Amino acid sequence: MSHDAPSRDPVARLEGVRVRYAKTEALRGIDLEIPAGSMVGLIGPDGVGKSTLLSLMSGARALQEGEVHVLGGDMRERSHRLNVCPRIAYMPQGLGKNLSPTLSVEENLQFFARLFGHDADERRRRIDRLTCATGLDPFLTRPAGKLSGGMKQKLGLCCALIHDPDLLILDEPTTGVDPLARAQFWDLISDIRETQKAMSVVVATAYMDEAQGFDWLVAMDDGRILDTGTPQEILDRTGTHALEEAFIALLPEEKTQGYEPVTIPPLQADGTDIAIEARDLTMRFGDFTAVDHVSFSIHRGEIFGFLGSNGCGKSTTMKMLTGLLSASEGEAWLFGNEVDSHDISTRRRVGYMSQAFSLYGELTVRQNLDLHARLFHVPADAIAARVAEMVEQFELGPVLDALPASVPLGIRQRLSLAVAMVHKPELLILDEPTSGVDPVARDGFWRLLVELSRRDKVTIFISTHFMNEALRCDRMSMMHAGKVLDSDTPARLIEKRGADNLEDAFIGYLLEAEGEEPEKHDTAADLAAAPSEPAAAATRSPFSLQRCLTYAWRETLELQRDPVRATLALAGSLILMIVIGFGITMDVNELSYAVLDRDHSALSENYALDIAGSGYFVEKAPIRDYDDLDRRMVDGELALAIEIPPGFGRDLTAGHEVTIGAWFDGANPQRAETVKGYIQGMHQHWLAEQARQRTGATLGSFSIENRYRYNPDVQSLPAMVPIVIPLLLLMLPAMLTALAVVREKEIGSIINLYVTPVTRSEFMLGKQAPYVALALVNFLLMVLMSIFIFDVPVKGSFPALFLAAFIYSVSATGMGLLASAVTRSQIAALFLAMIGTMIPATIFGGMFDPVSSMEGMGRIIGEIYPASHMFTISRGIFAKALGLSDLRSSFLPLALSAPTIVGIAILLLKKQEA
Amino acid sequence: MRRTLENIYRLGVKELWSLRRDPIMLGLIIFAFTFSVYTSANALPETLQNASIAIVDEDESPLSQRIISAFYPPQFLTPKMIAPAEVDPGMDAGKFTFVLHIPYGFQRDVLAGHSAEIQLSTDATRMGQAFTGSSYIQQIVSAEVSEHLNRYRSGDPPRVDIALRARFNPSLDKSWFGALARIIDQITMLSIILTGAALIREREHGTVEHLLVMPVTPLEIMLSKVWSMAFVVLLASMLSLLLIVQGLMQVPVAGSLPLFFTGAALVLFATTSLGIFLATLARTMPQFGMLIVLVLMPLQMLSGGNSPRESMPQLVQDVMLLAPTTHFVEMGQAILFRGAGFGVVWPQFLAVTVIGAVFFAIALARFRSTISAMT
């Protein structure tokens, strides 16, 4: 693997690079020259700044301080970044981080190939070549999310290699992948380097042992470089034999103070007392078997290890033992009792610590310990003593009142262990407790475990994917694809396979488990077979329709495969339209009323009859007395009570003044105003009628002819529908589009925007397009609903309405883009999109009061907000039978708003991580 | 049994701590019960404010001048005088909600006792203003014309008066209704969001799994979230009613507050269960957010808080009887606005209790069956 590379120009040069995140400093002054054409490893535990360094080199992260030169240019310059990004491939940390889990292998590869501007034939050729070389070709139709960890990483590599990069940057590509897949991955990389000798590879890794074979290493800790050189140089300098030891030797003194290698006294047990026994334990999720007939037994006081890759069934087995999951098949015993998820009492004998530190981040260290002690029913008077004991044993004194999130990972892990131990369990189940912790802290953690096991006789069942941790166990099981391959002491396992070390032994078992050795691809030949054409010229053009459509295509596929979003997208507006259509009604009718008639004359009955004749009121049984009136109004039974005084008919005929009493329910003032209007109208009508009968037509000589235009029956629905459609056409597309962009930020695939030639406008417009189409489908559905369910026809020009809906949908989705450009989390984007559309639309958009009746700021917002114009257009076309030319004055501002909003959104989106 | 109660209490206290350290949720609670209550009291669409009116005056007589000058702010904008040809375009573009057309010779005809007619056109797509506005306009015009006539001749109008008295809110002050209706809405909204978020937060942090390996049962976990979040919402709504609504806004409350909050506690049992249920359907906060939009809007709009139930189609009315909010709105309005006692609202209490029990049972069953898949 070694090349005589360092003589050439460096592929990357860093000078005085510093990066600060909020309070922490990730890089504290890095000066580094990375040799070209070689395989360079960045080693060090998680969180020391490796990823930050790589993201700076790839151009994904914006430079804060210092200089970074990559491939002969300054990465600060936008033009240089644009020029070199097709020559750099970056595979971020995390399994399949830049892939789309719902897209198939083929679709993921197509996506990247299209982004780099290859035509269909070239894409086919490259995809076939890479998938053959990596052995992915039988799985082209499988969704990326359903691949094993190793296959995901191979796919990630294929996606990175699709454009023949000169610099390949891999960030922890093998973390959490089983040893066989890891070995295959490195073989693949070296084969590729055989065919493309000029390519430089920079890899970050937390597995020190695999860095042994690299050309050149950079050891990092705490944002600084500890040492650089070939692996041999580093070993020689530190006088050690393994890189992990060398790394510990390189650490500054204060970190290694009190450090000593872990030694494990031999187990003093007779081996007959069984703590855990599992027999044919099986777990199926649907047709997927996660754990397949697993059997093992663990002796009391033993440290028993489970070694396996991510997703091999380790966690599932542990969950079955704790009763978290009920086994589909098989049995397990804890201390001789059969495991039963409903049995609470055995849980008190078990302590459990899971992969994700299950601490309450909102509670302080002390509160966490206290809560757990109480939930495990440690006697109240013993709690304080127990907590104090834990604090002492696990050295938590200094952080007792801190929140877990604010303390370093290593301490947080000790706290998790303390929490799991607070009730003094006899058995401790630890699910990958040490992932992500530096070697020194990991060894410290192991010393605690040894103490618990040997001194306190606690049985420990631990899972890990680190070989050197598995070596420390008394006995261990190797697990793969839901099956236990073998269980024994680590030494015996190595012996059985006749291997040099545990890793080789595991690989031997894996090969055996997979049947005969898979047909070895002649990778080099596969890769060499087709000389590749250079990427198409499209990569350089300022706006590429192909890249834009690529994003649109991908977004469409993802949306189709996400049931919750798809449902909201299609059914949301229909459901809400029904709800609002029926829910906001201003119709006031079927009001119940009753009369307290204390006169009983012909005239009083005539008055009562007049009310009954109006269509708005429904008469109830007559009121008996004031108490009755009171009671029935409090009850809500009556909305209106009319009292006709005694002697009403007599006084009226005599020309005396009389007063009728009318009580109406004023609880809801808006409704009451309408009721008041009805009563006054009726009363006037009755008076006019009386006057006409008595005195002739002198006063009635003038009349007001009221014409309700556009909606002659003054019904709610014809008035509501034309505003509900624009309202929903604004809110839902904005929310969905906002999620589309921020989701990429949350799951990490936004990185593709940072490191591929796609521009911000291609990205945004591509993402937007499917939602505009969807909004139009929704619009058509809503119009159909309004015609056939609500019986509200479109009186004016439908093409004009459709055109307006199209422009408006661009604005609405543009507001979603805007919301997503400025937020980081989906929930924030959702919230902002909802508030940002609903409030201006309902308050200032002229939904209830016309914009012309507003003043000040509200008026200005109303005048420029697209929803106000869409309300006018929608009302005009639905109810007023208008067309395009009548509504010119509303179309113009609407048409202006769409590009403005989208343009601002594009400008606010960043092409690099801040 | 004592252990169960103790666990429920402990876990509930833990929820309260979690909430205390969640600034977004705290902000939402405070916003919902202070600012939102205060503004919505005044933000209800005014029935008639700044209504835009245009007048076509072909008569140009003292009477028509008199009519024109009768329209002024704040109910109406100063009338725009327009030509007959401007009526249709203006109304089409939504510039004027009302147009009053006074024909040539109107004053002459009225004084001569001939029949004269004023035409009022109302844009009925503006529901908020159309109905009340046009009846206002008719009254104003009638009054002006009658007074004008009275100067020329003394008449003898029938002397029947009508004394209109609005009960429960004599001056028809909108802020009374708005503030109290909003409190009822916020109780529903927050109890669903807080409880659901409490469960999803726990799931996202992986602590559900952790709880399940401890000697606590799903029932205890669920009850602890129900009581703690219901407690927070009750407390916040009480403070809001006492300090914001009664204190700051001086809105009188007709009925007994203890009775109202007892009813609210029963409703909270149902809505917090609903929150748990929704949280088991959603896998993440964003999904929960979308579900909330689809569930909360129907609950609030169709339960009668905004528009009266009797105006909705029968089917909608019947379906909404299954929602706790429908009964809550009825109960709340009866107690707070009309001073109803337990003798009046007991059917709602009963309904809410039954619905709460059913919701809780469904949510618990769903929670139990999905909890192992939550990790």
PDB file of C-alpha atoms in Angstrom, chain A residues 319 322 324-325 344 347-348 352 354 358-360 362-364 367 371-372 374-377 403 419 564-565 568 572 576 579-580 582-587 589 607 616 629-630 633-636 648 652 655-674 676 678-680 683 687 691 694 701-711 714-716 719 731 735 739 826-827 830 834 846 848-850 852-853 855 872 875 879-880 882, chain B residues 3 6-7 10-11 14 17-18 21 28 45-47 49-50 52 77 87-88 91-95 97 106 110 113-132 134 138-139 141-142 145 153 158-169 172-174 177 201-202 205-207 209-217 285-287 289-290 293-294 297-298 301-302 306-308 310-313 316 337-340 344 372 375:
ATOM      1  CA  LYS A 319     -34.120  -6.454  25.526  1.00  0.00           C
ATOM      2  CA  THR A 322     -34.844  -7.587  30.488  1.00  0.00           C
ATOM      3  CA  LEU A 324     -38.562  -5.126  27.274  1.00  0.00           C
ATOM      4  CA  LEU A 325     -39.562  -7.366  24.393  1.00  0.00           C
ATOM      5  CA  ILE A 344     -41.974  -6.555  38.077  1.00  0.00           C
ATOM      6  CA  ARG A 347     -36.536  -6.211  37.430  1.00  0.00           C
ATOM      7  CA  ARG A 348     -35.322  -5.080  40.809  1.00  0.00           C
ATOM      8  CA  TYR A 352     -29.616  -1.914  32.697  1.00  0.00           C
ATOM      9  CA  SER A 354     -28.344   1.107  27.080  1.00  0.00           C
ATOM     10  CA  SER A 358     -30.729   6.863  29.218  1.00  0.00           C
ATOM     11  CA  LEU A 359     -30.436   9.705  31.601  1.00  0.00           C
ATOM     12  CA  TYR A 360     -32.982  12.390  32.114  1.00  0.00           C
ATOM     13  CA  GLU A 362     -33.609  17.707  32.451  1.00  0.00           C
ATOM     14  CA  LEU A 363     -32.715  16.355  35.880  1.00  0.00           C
ATOM     15  CA  THR A 364     -29.434  17.031  37.660  1.00  0.00           C
ATOM     16  CA  GLN A 367     -31.943  14.089  40.907  1.00  0.00           C
ATOM     17  CA  LEU A 371     -35.307   9.278  41.169  1.00  0.00           C
ATOM     18  CA  HIS A 372     -33.920   5.897  40.228  1.00  0.00           C
ATOM     19  CA  ARG A 374     -37.003   5.774  44.542  1.00  0.00           C
ATOM     20  CA  LEU A 375     -38.387   3.994  41.509  1.00  0.00           C
ATOM     21  CA  PHE A 376     -36.523   0.882  42.548  1.00  0.00           C
ATOM     22  CA  HIS A 377     -38.008   1.294  46.005  1.00  0.00           C
ATOM     23  CA  LEU A 403     -27.164  18.598  34.212  1.00  0.00           C
ATOM     24  CA  VAL A 419     -27.835   4.964  37.980  1.00  0.00           C
ATOM     25  CA  VAL A 564     -47.542  10.504   7.317  1.00  0.00           C
ATOM     26  CA  ARG A 565     -46.360  13.330   5.091  1.00  0.00           C
ATOM     27  CA  LEU A 568     -51.107  15.209   5.199  1.00  0.00           C
ATOM     28  CA  GLY A 572     -54.992  17.233   4.918  1.00  0.00           C
ATOM     29  CA  LEU A 576     -59.584  20.753   6.924  1.00  0.00           C
ATOM     30  CA  VAL A 579     -63.937  21.209   9.030  1.00  0.00           C
ATOM     31  CA  ILE A 580     -63.636  24.895   8.271  1.00  0.00           C
ATOM     32  CA  PHE A 582     -68.840  23.613   8.377  1.00  0.00           C
ATOM     33  CA  GLY A 583     -67.050  24.977  11.407  1.00  0.00           C
ATOM     34  CA  ILE A 584     -66.843  28.688  10.659  1.00  0.00           C
ATOM     35  CA  THR A 585     -70.360  29.574   9.852  1.00  0.00           C
ATOM     36  CA  MET A 586     -71.896  32.943  10.365  1.00  0.00           C
ATOM     37  CA  ASP A 587     -75.346  31.732   9.637  1.00  0.00           C
ATOM     38  CA  ASN A 589     -80.729  30.417  12.314  1.00  0.00           C
ATOM     39  CA  TYR A 607     -97.092  39.926  17.524  1.00  0.00           C
ATOM     40  CA  TYR A 616     -84.799  32.371  11.759  1.00  0.00           C
ATOM     41  CA  LEU A 629     -87.669  32.586  31.879  1.00  0.00           C
ATOM     42  CA  ASP A 630     -84.556  32.812  33.993  1.00  0.00           C
ATOM     43  CA  MET A 633     -82.130  31.139  29.570  1.00  0.00           C
ATOM     44  CA  VAL A 634     -79.385  29.970  31.981  1.00  0.00           C
ATOM     45  CA  ASP A 635     -79.925  26.501  30.670  1.00  0.00           C
ATOM     46  CA  GLY A 636     -79.160  27.757  27.206  1.00  0.00           C
ATOM     47  CA  PHE A 648    -100.664  45.542  25.563  1.00  0.00           C
ATOM     48  CA  LEU A 652    -101.917  50.148  21.922  1.00  0.00           C
ATOM     49  CA  GLY A 655    -102.638  55.153  21.590  1.00  0.00           C
ATOM     50  CA  HIS A 656    -100.689  54.883  24.836  1.00  0.00           C
ATOM     51  CA  GLU A 657     -97.065  54.137  24.760  1.00  0.00           C
ATOM     52  CA  VAL A 658     -96.223  50.453  25.353  1.00  0.00           C
ATOM     53  CA  THR A 659     -92.953  48.623  25.628  1.00  0.00           C
ATOM     54  CA  ILE A 660     -92.270  45.039  24.673  1.00  0.00           C
ATOM     55  CA  GLY A 661     -89.413  43.373  26.500  1.00  0.00           C
ATOM     56  CA  ALA A 662     -86.914  41.249  24.604  1.00  0.00           C
ATOM     57  CA  TRP A 663     -84.129  39.350  26.377  1.00  0.00           C
ATOM     58  CA  PHE A 664     -81.550  37.684  24.235  1.00  0.00           C
ATOM     59  CA  ASP A 665     -78.495  35.630  25.071  1.00  0.00           C
ATOM     60  CA  GLY A 666     -75.503  37.975  24.892  1.00  0.00           C
ATOM     61  CA  ALA A 667     -72.857  35.413  25.806  1.00  0.00           C
ATOM     62  CA  ASN A 668     -71.530  35.305  22.280  1.00  0.00           C
ATOM     63  CA  PRO A 669     -71.625  38.974  21.281  1.00  0.00           C
ATOM     64  CA  GLN A 670     -71.074  38.452  17.598  1.00  0.00           C
ATOM     65  CA  ARG A 671     -74.033  36.177  17.392  1.00  0.00           C
ATOM     66  CA  ALA A 672     -76.028  38.423  19.685  1.00  0.00           C
ATOM     67  CA  GLU A 673     -75.528  41.370  17.349  1.00  0.00           C
ATOM     68  CA  THR A 674     -77.111  39.392  14.564  1.00  0.00           C
ATOM     69  CA  LYS A 676     -80.490  41.913  17.790  1.00  0.00           C
ATOM     70  CA  TYR A 678     -83.268  40.197  13.483  1.00  0.00           C
ATOM     71  CA  ILE A 679     -85.435  41.354  16.378  1.00  0.00           C
ATOM     72  CA  GLN A 680     -85.261  44.983  15.353  1.00  0.00           C
ATOM     73  CA  HIS A 683     -90.298  44.690  15.173  1.00  0.00           C
ATOM     74  CA  LEU A 687     -94.880  48.270  13.173  1.00  0.00           C
ATOM     75  CA  ALA A 691     -99.228  51.483  10.601  1.00  0.00           C
ATOM     76  CA  ARG A 694    -104.324  51.782  10.703  1.00  0.00           C
ATOM     77  CA  SER A 701     -93.838  55.859   0.761  1.00  0.00           C
ATOM     78  CA  PHE A 702     -90.119  55.315   0.722  1.00  0.00           C
ATOM     79  CA  SER A 703     -88.287  52.018   0.849  1.00  0.00           C
ATOM     80  CA  ILE A 704     -84.783  50.683   0.745  1.00  0.00           C
ATOM     81  CA  GLU A 705     -84.246  47.955  -1.730  1.00  0.00           C
ATOM     82  CA  ASN A 706     -81.397  45.822  -0.454  1.00  0.00           C
ATOM     83  CA  ARG A 707     -79.703  43.615  -2.950  1.00  0.00           C
ATOM     84  CA  TYR A 708     -77.286  41.015  -1.596  1.00  0.00           C
ATOM     85  CA  ARG A 709     -74.962  40.651  -4.492  1.00  0.00           C
ATOM     86  CA  TYR A 710     -72.944  37.535  -5.413  1.00  0.00           C
ATOM     87  CA  ASN A 711     -74.579  35.492  -2.666  1.00  0.00           C
ATOM     88  CA  VAL A 714     -76.455  35.336   2.381  1.00  0.00           C
ATOM     89  CA  GLN A 715     -75.281  31.862   3.145  1.00  0.00           C
ATOM     90  CA  SER A 716     -72.016  31.087   4.850  1.00  0.00           C
ATOM     91  CA  ALA A 719     -68.773  33.166   1.275  1.00  0.00           C
ATOM     92  CA  MET A 731     -50.735  26.732   5.011  1.00  0.00           C
ATOM     93  CA  MET A 735     -45.628  23.381   6.046  1.00  0.00           C
ATOM     94  CA  LEU A 739     -40.203  20.087   6.297  1.00  0.00           C
ATOM     95  CA  GLN A 826     -38.284  20.247  11.659  1.00  0.00           C
ATOM     96  CA  ILE A 827     -40.515  21.217  14.524  1.00  0.00           C
ATOM     97  CA  LEU A 830     -43.265  23.524  10.983  1.00  0.00           C
ATOM     98  CA  MET A 834     -47.743  27.677  10.234  1.00  0.00           C
ATOM     99  CA  GLY A 846     -58.660  40.639   4.253  1.00  0.00           C
ATOM    100  CA  PHE A 848     -62.934  39.046   7.268  1.00  0.00           C
ATOM    101  CA  ASP A 849     -62.367  42.763   6.938  1.00  0.00           C
ATOM    102  CA  PRO A 850     -61.274  44.083   3.549  1.00  0.00           C
ATOM    103  CA  SER A 852     -59.059  48.707   2.414  1.00  0.00           C
ATOM    104  CA  SER A 853     -60.542  49.065   5.891  1.00  0.00           C
ATOM    105  CA  GLU A 855     -54.734  51.044   8.810  1.00  0.00           C
ATOM    106  CA  THR A 872     -59.736  38.824  -4.004  1.00  0.00           C
ATOM    107  CA  ARG A 875     -63.844  35.630  -4.416  1.00  0.00           C
ATOM    108  CA  ALA A 879     -68.736  34.394  -6.563  1.00  0.00           C
ATOM    109  CA  LYS A 880     -68.535  37.385  -8.884  1.00  0.00           C
ATOM    110  CA  LEU A 882     -65.022  37.515 -13.163  1.00  0.00           C
TER     111      LEU A 882
ATOM    112  CA  ARG B   3     -46.020   1.426  45.563  1.00  0.00           C
ATOM    113  CA  GLU B   6     -45.734   6.331  44.885  1.00  0.00           C
ATOM    114  CA  ASN B   7     -44.350   5.493  41.434  1.00  0.00           C
ATOM    115  CA  ARG B  10     -42.484  10.175  41.516  1.00  0.00           C
ATOM    116  CA  LEU B  11     -42.667   9.894  37.769  1.00  0.00           C
ATOM    117  CA  LYS B  14     -40.063  13.975  37.168  1.00  0.00           C
ATOM    118  CA  TRP B  17     -38.948  18.856  36.374  1.00  0.00           C
ATOM    119  CA  SER B  18     -38.578  18.053  32.703  1.00  0.00           C
ATOM    120  CA  ARG B  21     -36.238  22.786  31.916  1.00  0.00           C
ATOM    121  CA  LEU B  28     -45.872  28.115  24.776  1.00  0.00           C
ATOM    122  CA  PRO B  45     -63.681  39.974  13.785  1.00  0.00           C
ATOM    123  CA  GLU B  46     -65.642  43.069  14.593  1.00  0.00           C
ATOM    124  CA  THR B  47     -69.096  42.909  13.187  1.00  0.00           C
ATOM    125  CA  GLN B  49     -65.755  48.436  11.850  1.00  0.00           C
ATOM    126  CA  ASN B  50     -64.386  50.584   9.082  1.00  0.00           C
ATOM    127  CA  SER B  52     -66.173  50.498   3.193  1.00  0.00           C
ATOM    128  CA  LEU B  77     -65.159  54.620   6.416  1.00  0.00           C
ATOM    129  CA  VAL B  87     -70.370  50.527  -9.040  1.00  0.00           C
ATOM    130  CA  ASP B  88     -69.776  47.181 -10.695  1.00  0.00           C
ATOM    131  CA  MET B  91     -67.706  45.851  -6.082  1.00  0.00           C
ATOM    132  CA  ASP B  92     -66.110  43.243  -8.304  1.00  0.00           C
ATOM    133  CA  ALA B  93     -62.671  44.196  -7.125  1.00  0.00           C
ATOM    134  CA  GLY B  94     -63.891  44.058  -3.539  1.00  0.00           C
ATOM    135  CA  LYS B  95     -63.199  47.761  -2.951  1.00  0.00           C
ATOM    136  CA  THR B  97     -68.694  46.215   0.616  1.00  0.00           C
ATOM    137  CA  PHE B 106     -85.562  61.093  -4.436  1.00  0.00           C
ATOM    138  CA  VAL B 110     -90.488  61.439  -0.702  1.00  0.00           C
ATOM    139  CA  GLY B 113     -95.667  61.184  -0.861  1.00  0.00           C
ATOM    140  CA  HIS B 114     -94.846  59.282  -4.009  1.00  0.00           C
ATOM    141  CA  SER B 115     -93.169  56.001  -3.535  1.00  0.00           C
ATOM    142  CA  ALA B 116     -89.416  56.430  -3.682  1.00  0.00           C
ATOM    143  CA  GLU B 117     -86.745  53.833  -3.527  1.00  0.00           C
ATOM    144  CA  ILE B 118     -83.106  53.802  -2.490  1.00  0.00           C
ATOM    145  CA  GLN B 119     -81.044  50.907  -3.676  1.00  0.00           C
ATOM    146  CA  LEU B 120     -78.473  49.258  -1.413  1.00  0.00           C
ATOM    147  CA  SER B 121     -76.044  46.748  -2.870  1.00  0.00           C
ATOM    148  CA  THR B 122     -74.230  44.550  -0.410  1.00  0.00           C
ATOM    149  CA  ASP B 123     -71.261  42.332  -1.190  1.00  0.00           C
ATOM    150  CA  ALA B 124     -72.553  39.188   0.439  1.00  0.00           C
ATOM    151  CA  THR B 125     -69.251  37.366   0.082  1.00  0.00           C
ATOM    152  CA  ARG B 126     -68.112  39.404   3.059  1.00  0.00           C
ATOM    153  CA  MET B 127     -70.135  37.491   5.584  1.00  0.00           C
ATOM    154  CA  GLY B 128     -68.761  39.291   8.603  1.00  0.00           C
ATOM    155  CA  GLN B 129     -70.085  42.639   7.497  1.00  0.00           C
ATOM    156  CA  ALA B 130     -72.820  41.949   5.007  1.00  0.00           C
ATOM    157  CA  PHE B 131     -75.698  41.193   7.278  1.00  0.00           C
ATOM    158  CA  THR B 132     -75.174  43.492  10.222  1.00  0.00           C
ATOM    159  CA  SER B 134     -76.867  46.307   5.712  1.00  0.00           C
ATOM    160  CA  GLN B 138     -81.176  50.558   6.523  1.00  0.00           C
ATOM    161  CA  GLN B 139     -81.759  51.854  10.035  1.00  0.00           C
ATOM    162  CA  VAL B 141     -81.214  55.780   6.218  1.00  0.00           C
ATOM    163  CA  SER B 142     -84.725  55.259   7.651  1.00  0.00           C
ATOM    164  CA  VAL B 145     -85.453  60.152   6.103  1.00  0.00           C
ATOM    165  CA  ARG B 153     -95.041  67.461   8.753  1.00  0.00           C
ATOM    166  CA  PRO B 158     -97.264  54.031  16.450  1.00  0.00           C
ATOM    167  CA  ARG B 159     -95.895  54.150  19.918  1.00  0.00           C
ATOM    168  CA  VAL B 160     -94.699  50.635  20.503  1.00  0.00           C
ATOM    169  CA  ASP B 161     -91.202  50.465  21.783  1.00  0.00           C
ATOM    170  CA  ILE B 162     -89.059  47.406  22.134  1.00  0.00           C
ATOM    171  CA  ALA B 163     -86.711  47.178  25.074  1.00  0.00           C
ATOM    172  CA  LEU B 164     -83.763  45.025  23.976  1.00  0.00           C
ATOM    173  CA  ARG B 165     -81.767  43.592  26.803  1.00  0.00           C
ATOM    174  CA  ALA B 166     -78.813  41.326  26.267  1.00  0.00           C
ATOM    175  CA  ARG B 167     -78.492  38.887  29.073  1.00  0.00           C
ATOM    176  CA  PHE B 168     -75.177  37.625  30.518  1.00  0.00           C
ATOM    177  CA  ASN B 169     -73.265  40.383  28.746  1.00  0.00           C
ATOM    178  CA  LEU B 172     -72.210  42.904  24.264  1.00  0.00           C
ATOM    179  CA  ASP B 173     -68.560  43.358  25.109  1.00  0.00           C
ATOM    180  CA  LYS B 174     -66.628  41.095  22.793  1.00  0.00           C
ATOM    181  CA  PHE B 177     -66.577  36.101  25.109  1.00  0.00           C
ATOM    182  CA  ARG B 201     -39.464  13.512  24.215  1.00  0.00           C
ATOM    183  CA  GLU B 202     -38.972  10.438  26.337  1.00  0.00           C
ATOM    184  CA  HIS B 205     -34.121  10.418  24.247  1.00  0.00           C
ATOM    185  CA  GLY B 206     -34.437   6.669  24.581  1.00  0.00           C
ATOM    186  CA  THR B 207     -35.606   6.879  28.171  1.00  0.00           C
ATOM    187  CA  GLU B 209     -36.808   1.863  27.275  1.00  0.00           C
ATOM    188  CA  HIS B 210     -35.009   2.747  30.421  1.00  0.00           C
ATOM    189  CA  LEU B 211     -38.258   3.150  32.344  1.00  0.00           C
ATOM    190  CA  LEU B 212     -39.528  -0.182  31.177  1.00  0.00           C
ATOM    191  CA  VAL B 213     -36.687  -2.143  32.660  1.00  0.00           C
ATOM    192  CA  MET B 214     -37.459  -0.590  36.002  1.00  0.00           C
ATOM    193  CA  PRO B 215     -40.146  -1.942  38.254  1.00  0.00           C
ATOM    194  CA  VAL B 216     -42.835   0.365  36.854  1.00  0.00           C
ATOM    195  CA  THR B 217     -45.789  -0.539  34.649  1.00  0.00           C
ATOM    196  CA  MET B 285     -42.045  15.476  16.934  1.00  0.00           C
ATOM    197  CA  PRO B 286     -42.674  16.720  13.360  1.00  0.00           C
ATOM    198  CA  GLN B 287     -45.109  13.899  12.715  1.00  0.00           C
ATOM    199  CA  GLY B 289     -46.971  18.329  14.924  1.00  0.00           C
ATOM    200  CA  MET B 290     -48.746  17.391  11.702  1.00  0.00           C
ATOM    201  CA  VAL B 293     -52.917  20.198  13.098  1.00  0.00           C
ATOM    202  CA  LEU B 294     -55.286  17.596  11.697  1.00  0.00           C
ATOM    203  CA  MET B 297     -58.501  22.101  14.277  1.00  0.00           C
ATOM    204  CA  PRO B 298     -61.603  19.916  13.934  1.00  0.00           C
ATOM    205  CA  MET B 301     -63.789  24.456  15.242  1.00  0.00           C
ATOM    206  CA  LEU B 302     -66.558  21.910  15.348  1.00  0.00           C
ATOM    207  CA  ASN B 306     -66.432  29.433  17.523  1.00  0.00           C
ATOM    208  CA  SER B 307     -69.733  29.008  15.771  1.00  0.00           C
ATOM    209  CA  PRO B 308     -72.911  27.603  17.242  1.00  0.00           C
ATOM    210  CA  GLU B 310     -76.992  24.233  15.622  1.00  0.00           C
ATOM    211  CA  SER B 311     -75.775  25.863  12.411  1.00  0.00           C
ATOM    212  CA  MET B 312     -73.748  22.770  11.459  1.00  0.00           C
ATOM    213  CA  PRO B 313     -75.064  19.802   9.519  1.00  0.00           C
ATOM    214  CA  VAL B 316     -71.307  16.840  12.086  1.00  0.00           C
ATOM    215  CA  PHE B 337     -71.238  33.039  30.875  1.00  0.00           C
ATOM    216  CA  ARG B 338     -74.644  32.119  32.193  1.00  0.00           C
ATOM    217  CA  GLY B 339     -73.797  31.204  35.765  1.00  0.00           C
ATOM    218  CA  ALA B 340     -75.220  27.713  35.489  1.00  0.00           C
ATOM    219  CA  VAL B 344     -77.785  22.424  34.778  1.00  0.00           C
ATOM    220  CA  SER B 372     -41.918  -2.079  23.192  1.00  0.00           C
ATOM    221  CA  THR B 375     -37.232   2.100  21.753  1.00  0.00           C
TER     222      THR B 375
END
